[in-house]
Coordinates of C-alpha atoms in Angstrom, one line a residue:
Chain F
X1 CA 70.4 82.1 92.2
X2 CA 68.1 84.0 89.7
X3 CA 65.3 81.9 88.1
X4 CA 65.0 81.1 84.4
X5 CA 61.9 83.3 84.3
X6 CA 64.2 86.3 85.1
X7 CA 66.3 85.7 82.0
X8 CA 65.0 88.8 80.3
X9 CA 66.4 91.0 83.0
X10 CA 70.0 90.2 81.8
X11 CA 69.4 91.4 78.3
X12 CA 71.0 92.6 76.1
X13 CA 74.1 90.6 76.3
X14 CA 77.5 91.8 75.2
X15 CA 78.8 90.2 72.0
X16 CA 81.5 88.3 73.7
X17 CA 79.1 86.8 76.3
X18 CA 76.6 85.9 73.5
X19 CA 79.4 84.1 71.5
X20 CA 80.4 82.1 74.6
X21 CA 76.8 81.0 75.2
X22 CA 76.5 80.3 71.5
X23 CA 79.6 78.1 71.5
X24 CA 78.3 76.1 74.5
X25 CA 74.7 75.8 73.1
X26 CA 75.4 72.5 71.3
X27 CA 77.1 70.9 74.3
X28 CA 79.9 71.0 76.8
X29 CA 83.3 72.3 75.7
X30 CA 86.7 73.0 77.3
X31 CA 88.3 76.5 77.4
X32 CA 90.5 76.2 74.4
X33 CA 87.6 74.9 72.3
X34 CA 85.5 77.9 73.3
X35 CA 88.3 80.2 72.4
X36 CA 88.7 78.7 68.9
X37 CA 85.0 78.4 68.4
X38 CA 84.3 82.1 69.2
X39 CA 87.1 83.3 66.9
X40 CA 85.8 81.0 64.1
X41 CA 82.1 82.0 64.5
X42 CA 82.9 85.7 64.7
X43 CA 85.2 85.5 61.6
X44 CA 88.1 86.5 63.8
X45 CA 86.4 89.7 65.1
X46 CA 86.3 88.4 68.7
X47 CA 89.6 86.8 69.7
X48 CA 89.9 86.1 73.4
X49 CA 93.2 86.1 75.3
X50 CA 93.3 83.6 78.1
X51 CA 92.9 86.4 80.6
X52 CA 89.7 87.7 79.1
X53 CA 88.3 84.3 78.3
X54 CA 88.6 83.0 81.9
X55 CA 87.5 86.3 83.3
X56 CA 84.3 86.0 81.2
X57 CA 83.9 82.3 82.1
X58 CA 84.3 83.1 85.8
X59 CA 81.6 85.8 85.5
X60 CA 79.2 83.4 83.8
X61 CA 79.9 80.7 86.5
X62 CA 79.2 83.3 89.2
X63 CA 75.9 84.2 87.5
X64 CA 75.0 80.6 87.3
X65 CA 74.7 80.6 83.5
X66 CA 77.3 77.9 83.0
X67 CA 78.7 75.0 85.1
X68 CA 82.2 73.6 85.2
X69 CA 83.2 69.9 85.5
X70 CA 84.6 68.9 88.8
X71 CA 82.9 71.8 90.7
X72 CA 80.2 71.5 93.4
X73 CA 76.7 71.0 91.9
X74 CA 78.0 70.3 88.4
X75 CA 76.6 67.3 86.5
X76 CA 79.8 67.2 84.4
X77 CA 82.3 64.5 85.3
X78 CA 85.9 65.7 85.8
X79 CA 88.2 64.3 83.1
X80 CA 91.4 66.1 84.0
X81 CA 92.7 68.7 86.4
X82 CA 93.9 71.0 83.7
X83 CA 91.1 70.3 81.2
X84 CA 87.8 71.3 82.6
X85 CA 84.6 71.3 80.6
X86 CA 81.9 74.0 80.6
X87 CA 78.2 73.5 80.0
X88 CA 75.1 75.8 79.9
X89 CA 72.8 75.5 82.9
X90 CA 69.1 75.8 82.6
X91 CA 69.3 79.6 83.4
X92 CA 72.1 80.0 80.8
X93 CA 70.0 78.3 78.2
X94 CA 67.0 80.5 79.1
X95 CA 69.2 83.7 78.8
X96 CA 70.6 82.5 75.5
X97 CA 67.1 81.7 74.1
X98 CA 65.7 85.1 75.3
X99 CA 68.6 86.9 73.7
X100 CA 68.1 85.0 70.4
X101 CA 64.4 85.8 70.4
X102 CA 65.2 89.5 71.1
X103 CA 67.6 89.6 68.2
X104 CA 65.1 87.8 66.0
X105 CA 62.5 90.4 66.7
X106 CA 65.0 93.2 65.9
X107 CA 65.9 91.6 62.6
X108 CA 62.2 91.2 61.7
X109 CA 61.6 94.9 62.5
X110 CA 64.6 96.0 60.5
X111 CA 63.6 93.7 57.6
X112 CA 60.1 95.1 57.6
X113 CA 61.4 98.7 57.7
X114 CA 63.8 98.0 54.8
X115 CA 61.0 96.4 52.8
X116 CA 58.7 99.5 53.3
X117 CA 61.5 101.8 52.2
X118 CA 62.2 99.7 49.1
Chain S
X1 CA 133.9 75.5 68.2
X2 CA 132.1 76.2 71.4
X3 CA 129.8 73.4 72.5
X4 CA 126.4 74.5 73.9
X5 CA 125.4 72.2 76.8
X6 CA 122.4 70.0 75.9
X7 CA 120.1 71.4 78.6
X8 CA 120.5 75.0 77.1
X9 CA 119.9 73.7 73.6
X10 CA 116.5 72.6 74.8
X11 CA 115.5 76.0 75.9
X12 CA 113.5 77.3 73.0
X13 CA 111.8 80.7 72.8
X14 CA 108.5 78.9 73.3
X15 CA 109.7 77.4 76.6
X16 CA 110.8 80.8 77.7
X17 CA 107.5 82.5 76.8
X18 CA 105.6 79.6 78.5
X19 CA 107.7 80.1 81.6
X20 CA 107.0 83.8 81.6
X21 CA 103.3 83.2 81.3
X22 CA 103.4 80.7 84.2
X23 CA 105.1 83.3 86.3
X24 CA 102.6 86.0 85.3
X25 CA 99.8 83.8 86.5
X26 CA 101.1 84.3 90.0
X27 CA 100.0 88.0 89.7
X28 CA 96.3 86.9 89.8
X29 CA 94.5 86.7 93.2
X30 CA 95.2 83.3 94.9
X31 CA 91.6 82.1 94.8
X32 CA 91.4 82.8 91.1
X33 CA 94.8 81.2 90.4
X34 CA 93.8 78.1 92.4
X35 CA 90.6 77.8 90.4
X36 CA 91.7 78.6 86.9
X37 CA 95.6 78.8 86.9
X38 CA 96.4 75.3 85.7
X39 CA 93.7 75.4 83.0
X40 CA 94.8 78.9 81.8
X41 CA 98.4 77.7 81.5
X42 CA 97.2 74.6 79.6
X43 CA 95.1 76.7 77.2
X44 CA 97.9 79.2 76.7
X45 CA 100.4 76.4 75.8
X46 CA 97.9 74.8 73.4
X47 CA 97.2 78.2 71.7
X48 CA 100.9 79.1 71.6
X49 CA 101.8 75.7 70.0
X50 CA 99.1 76.1 67.4
X51 CA 99.8 79.7 66.5
X52 CA 103.5 79.1 66.2
X53 CA 103.0 76.0 64.0
X54 CA 101.1 78.3 61.6
X55 CA 103.6 81.2 61.4
X56 CA 105.8 83.5 63.5
X57 CA 103.5 86.4 62.8
X58 CA 100.4 84.5 64.1
X59 CA 102.4 83.6 67.3
X60 CA 103.4 87.2 67.7
X61 CA 99.9 88.5 67.3
X62 CA 98.7 85.9 69.9
X63 CA 101.4 87.0 72.3
X64 CA 100.6 90.7 71.7
X65 CA 97.0 90.0 72.5
X66 CA 97.9 88.2 75.7
X67 CA 100.3 91.0 76.7
X68 CA 97.7 93.7 76.0
X69 CA 94.9 92.0 78.0
X70 CA 96.9 90.6 80.9
X71 CA 97.2 93.8 83.1
X72 CA 93.4 94.6 82.8
X73 CA 92.5 91.0 83.5
X74 CA 94.7 90.8 86.5
X75 CA 93.5 94.1 87.9
X76 CA 89.8 93.2 87.3
X77 CA 90.2 89.9 89.2
X78 CA 91.9 91.7 92.1
X79 CA 88.9 94.1 92.3
X80 CA 86.5 91.3 91.9
X81 CA 88.2 89.3 94.7
X82 CA 88.2 92.3 97.0
X83 CA 91.9 91.6 97.1
X84 CA 94.3 92.3 99.9
X85 CA 96.1 95.1 98.0
X86 CA 92.9 96.8 96.9
X87 CA 90.7 96.4 99.9
X88 CA 89.7 99.9 101.2
X89 CA 89.8 100.6 104.9
X90 CA 87.9 103.8 105.2
X91 CA 88.2 104.1 109.0
X92 CA 92.0 103.8 108.8
X93 CA 92.2 106.3 105.9
X94 CA 89.9 108.8 107.6
X95 CA 91.8 108.6 110.9
X96 CA 95.2 109.0 109.3
X97 CA 94.0 111.9 107.2
X98 CA 92.7 113.6 110.4
X99 CA 96.0 112.9 112.2
X100 CA 98.1 114.3 109.4
X101 CA 96.0 117.4 108.9
X102 CA 96.8 117.9 112.6
X103 CA 100.5 117.4 111.8
X104 CA 100.1 119.9 109.0
X105 CA 98.5 122.4 111.3
X106 CA 101.4 121.9 113.8
X107 CA 103.9 122.5 111.0
X108 CA 102.1 125.7 110.1
X109 CA 102.0 126.9 113.8
X110 CA 105.7 126.0 114.2
X111 CA 106.7 127.9 111.0
X112 CA 104.5 130.9 111.8
X113 CA 105.7 130.7 115.5
X114 CA 102.0 131.0 116.6
X115 CA 102.8 129.4 119.9
X116 CA 106.2 129.9 121.6
X117 CA 108.0 128.8 124.7
X118 CA 106.2 126.4 127.1
X119 CA 102.9 127.0 125.3
X120 CA 104.5 125.9 122.0
X121 CA 106.1 122.9 123.6
X122 CA 102.8 121.7 125.1
X123 CA 100.8 122.3 121.9
X124 CA 103.4 120.2 120.0
X125 CA 103.2 117.5 122.6
X126 CA 99.4 117.3 122.7
X127 CA 99.0 117.5 119.0
X128 CA 101.4 114.7 118.3
X129 CA 100.0 112.6 121.1
X130 CA 96.5 113.1 119.7
X131 CA 97.5 112.3 116.1
X132 CA 99.1 109.1 117.3
X133 CA 96.2 108.2 119.5
X134 CA 93.7 108.6 116.7
X135 CA 95.8 106.6 114.3
X136 CA 96.4 103.9 116.9
X137 CA 92.7 103.7 117.7
X138 CA 91.8 103.2 114.1
X139 CA 94.4 100.5 113.7
X140 CA 93.1 98.9 116.9
X141 CA 89.5 99.0 115.8
X142 CA 90.4 97.0 112.7
X143 CA 93.1 94.7 114.2
X144 CA 91.8 93.9 117.7
X145 CA 88.7 95.8 118.7
X146 CA 88.8 94.4 122.3
X147 CA 92.1 96.3 122.9
X148 CA 91.5 99.4 120.8
X149 CA 92.2 101.7 123.7
X150 CA 95.6 100.1 124.3
X151 CA 96.4 100.6 120.6
X152 CA 95.4 104.3 121.0
X153 CA 97.6 104.7 124.0
X154 CA 100.6 102.9 122.4
X155 CA 100.0 104.8 119.2
X156 CA 100.1 108.1 121.1
X157 CA 103.4 107.3 122.9
X158 CA 104.9 105.8 119.7
X159 CA 104.1 108.8 117.6
X160 CA 105.3 111.3 120.2
X161 CA 108.6 109.5 120.7
X162 CA 109.1 109.0 117.0
X163 CA 108.6 112.7 116.2
X164 CA 110.5 114.1 119.2
X165 CA 113.4 111.7 119.7
X166 CA 114.1 110.3 116.2
X167 CA 115.3 113.7 114.8
X168 CA 117.5 114.1 117.9
X169 CA 119.0 110.7 117.6
X170 CA 119.6 111.1 113.8
X171 CA 121.2 114.5 114.3
X172 CA 123.7 112.9 116.7
X173 CA 124.5 110.1 114.2
X174 CA 124.8 112.4 111.2
X175 CA 125.9 115.8 112.6
X176 CA 127.2 116.9 109.2
X177 CA 123.7 116.8 107.7
X178 CA 122.5 119.4 110.2
X179 CA 125.7 121.5 110.3
X180 CA 125.8 122.9 106.8
X181 CA 123.9 122.5 103.6
X182 CA 125.1 120.2 100.8
X183 CA 127.1 117.9 103.1
X184 CA 127.0 114.3 104.1
X185 CA 123.6 112.8 104.6
X186 CA 121.7 116.1 103.9
X187 CA 119.9 114.7 100.9
X188 CA 119.1 111.3 102.2
X189 CA 118.2 112.3 105.7
X190 CA 114.6 113.6 105.0
X191 CA 113.9 110.1 103.6
X192 CA 115.6 108.4 106.5
X193 CA 113.4 110.3 109.1
X194 CA 110.1 108.7 108.1
X195 CA 111.6 105.2 107.8
X196 CA 112.9 105.4 111.4
X197 CA 109.9 107.2 112.7
X198 CA 107.6 104.6 111.1
X199 CA 109.6 101.9 112.7
X200 CA 109.3 103.4 116.2
X201 CA 105.6 104.1 115.8
X202 CA 105.0 100.6 114.4
X203 CA 107.0 99.1 117.2
X204 CA 104.7 100.7 119.8
X205 CA 101.5 99.7 117.9
X206 CA 102.9 96.2 117.7
X207 CA 103.5 96.2 121.5
X208 CA 99.7 96.8 121.9
X209 CA 99.1 93.6 120.0
X210 CA 101.3 91.7 122.4
X211 CA 102.9 89.3 119.9
X212 CA 106.4 89.2 118.6
X213 CA 105.3 88.3 115.1
X214 CA 103.0 91.4 115.0
X215 CA 105.6 93.6 116.5
X216 CA 107.9 93.0 113.5
X217 CA 105.0 93.3 111.0
X218 CA 103.9 96.6 112.4
X219 CA 107.5 98.0 112.5
X220 CA 108.1 97.0 108.9
X221 CA 104.8 98.3 107.6
X222 CA 105.2 101.4 109.8
X223 CA 108.5 102.2 108.0
X224 CA 107.0 101.6 104.6
X225 CA 103.8 103.5 105.4
X226 CA 105.6 106.6 106.8
X227 CA 108.1 106.6 104.0
X228 CA 105.5 106.3 101.3
X229 CA 103.3 108.9 103.0
X230 CA 106.3 111.3 103.2
X231 CA 107.2 110.7 99.6
X232 CA 103.6 111.4 98.5
X233 CA 103.5 114.5 100.7
X234 CA 106.7 116.0 99.2
X235 CA 105.8 115.0 95.6
X236 CA 102.3 116.5 95.8
X237 CA 103.6 119.6 97.5
X238 CA 106.2 120.1 94.8
X239 CA 103.7 119.5 92.0
X240 CA 101.1 121.9 93.6
X241 CA 103.7 124.6 94.2
X242 CA 105.2 124.3 90.6
X243 CA 102.1 123.9 88.5
X244 CA 99.1 125.2 90.3
X245 CA 100.2 127.9 92.7
X246 CA 103.6 128.9 91.3
X247 CA 104.8 129.3 94.9
X248 CA 108.4 129.2 95.9
X249 CA 107.6 127.5 99.2
X250 CA 104.6 125.7 100.7
X251 CA 103.2 129.0 101.7
X252 CA 99.6 129.1 103.1
X253 CA 99.2 132.7 102.0
X254 CA 99.9 131.8 98.3
X255 CA 98.4 128.2 98.3
X256 CA 95.4 128.8 100.4
X257 CA 94.2 126.3 103.1
X258 CA 93.3 123.5 100.6
X259 CA 96.6 123.9 98.7
X260 CA 98.6 123.9 102.0
X261 CA 96.9 120.9 103.6
X262 CA 96.4 118.8 100.5
X263 CA 99.9 117.1 100.8
X264 CA 99.1 116.2 104.4
X265 CA 95.7 114.8 103.4
X266 CA 97.3 112.6 100.7
X267 CA 100.0 111.5 103.1
X268 CA 97.4 110.5 105.7
X269 CA 95.3 108.7 103.0
X270 CA 98.4 106.7 101.8
X271 CA 99.4 105.8 105.3
X272 CA 95.9 104.8 106.4
X273 CA 95.6 102.5 103.3
X274 CA 99.0 100.9 104.0
X275 CA 98.4 100.4 107.7
X276 CA 95.1 98.7 106.7
X277 CA 97.1 96.0 105.0
X278 CA 98.4 94.5 108.2
X279 CA 96.8 91.3 109.2
X280 CA 97.6 90.6 112.8
X281 CA 97.8 87.2 114.5
X282 CA 95.2 87.2 117.2
X283 CA 95.6 83.7 118.5
X284 CA 97.8 83.6 121.5
X285 CA 100.3 80.9 122.2
X286 CA 98.4 79.7 125.3
X287 CA 95.1 79.5 123.3
X288 CA 96.9 77.4 120.7
X289 CA 98.3 75.1 123.3
X290 CA 95.0 74.7 125.0
X291 CA 93.2 73.9 121.7
X292 CA 95.9 71.3 121.0
X293 CA 95.7 69.9 124.5

């Protein structure tokens, strides 16, 4: 499993991945809540189908960025068989923070460049 | 007025869509389905209920998105799972390509009458036996490495008998097809050949595995593999002749070596891939009994 220190090696993230991590940043959520959250936060620009959502969640589980209730090694308690919750792991949080910092730097650079031009 | 039974009244379009979605989930690899299937079904039903409570248009847009993404998602998961249907078996594919290039060469020699009389007969015999042995060896290496030589031997005999006796047997059953063109089974016969030949070849390969269950598996897959291989051979030859070489027949002078052998290469590749699908049962009955005892 990659360490939190390696989180920079995964950057930049795709928009869809970033929105999933963003949706899970405040706390654990189940699949349908993530789907709605991402659509709402992106103003309907990113709308997952169930196939793409679970494909992305599986990839993030495999990367160890999120954990799923009821699965081995997860701290989340299983509430129902069909309603699993997803939560960011330490590595997931580190990747999300690194990506946010990277974006912040970009925005700062762009703002400075715009200010000079103005 | 016709009364609609109550159970049919309850079948709404949403129930139908929901049922179709549940069925479509079975197209995902088993491991993925077991892990996420129930949850995906639950999320789909929630989303469908919510969208359809807003408007028909929203429900349609949701379903359109599902329909658009499903094939890619399914295929992606099969690739990720290194699935049964997409697993490459290079050794099988290479061996069958080699064998069928040899068969192509034999077809060329026979057409050009390069070897005649006893010499031609022996060349035919040896080439077919060698092609069968190579294919059988490759299947054996994957299926049961300890007995790979037996697989090669059985493959050689099976391929030889399939290619020599099957045409003779079929010509006796359907004499019209050979007597004059445009009669009886003439059109179907070329497709019947590979099915029966594949069955015979598979039967002999199955014999090497020594299990009845495998025998039936190999015969069935053999028929399918040879049929698919033949179909791809004829289709690719027709396409090459028509669009690339504008040749009236599969003529080596007009199509060149690559053009001539390409259909055989594709045939071998398809057959190698299909034969690689077979999972044989290795545990013998006596071993099972001793483990139970």
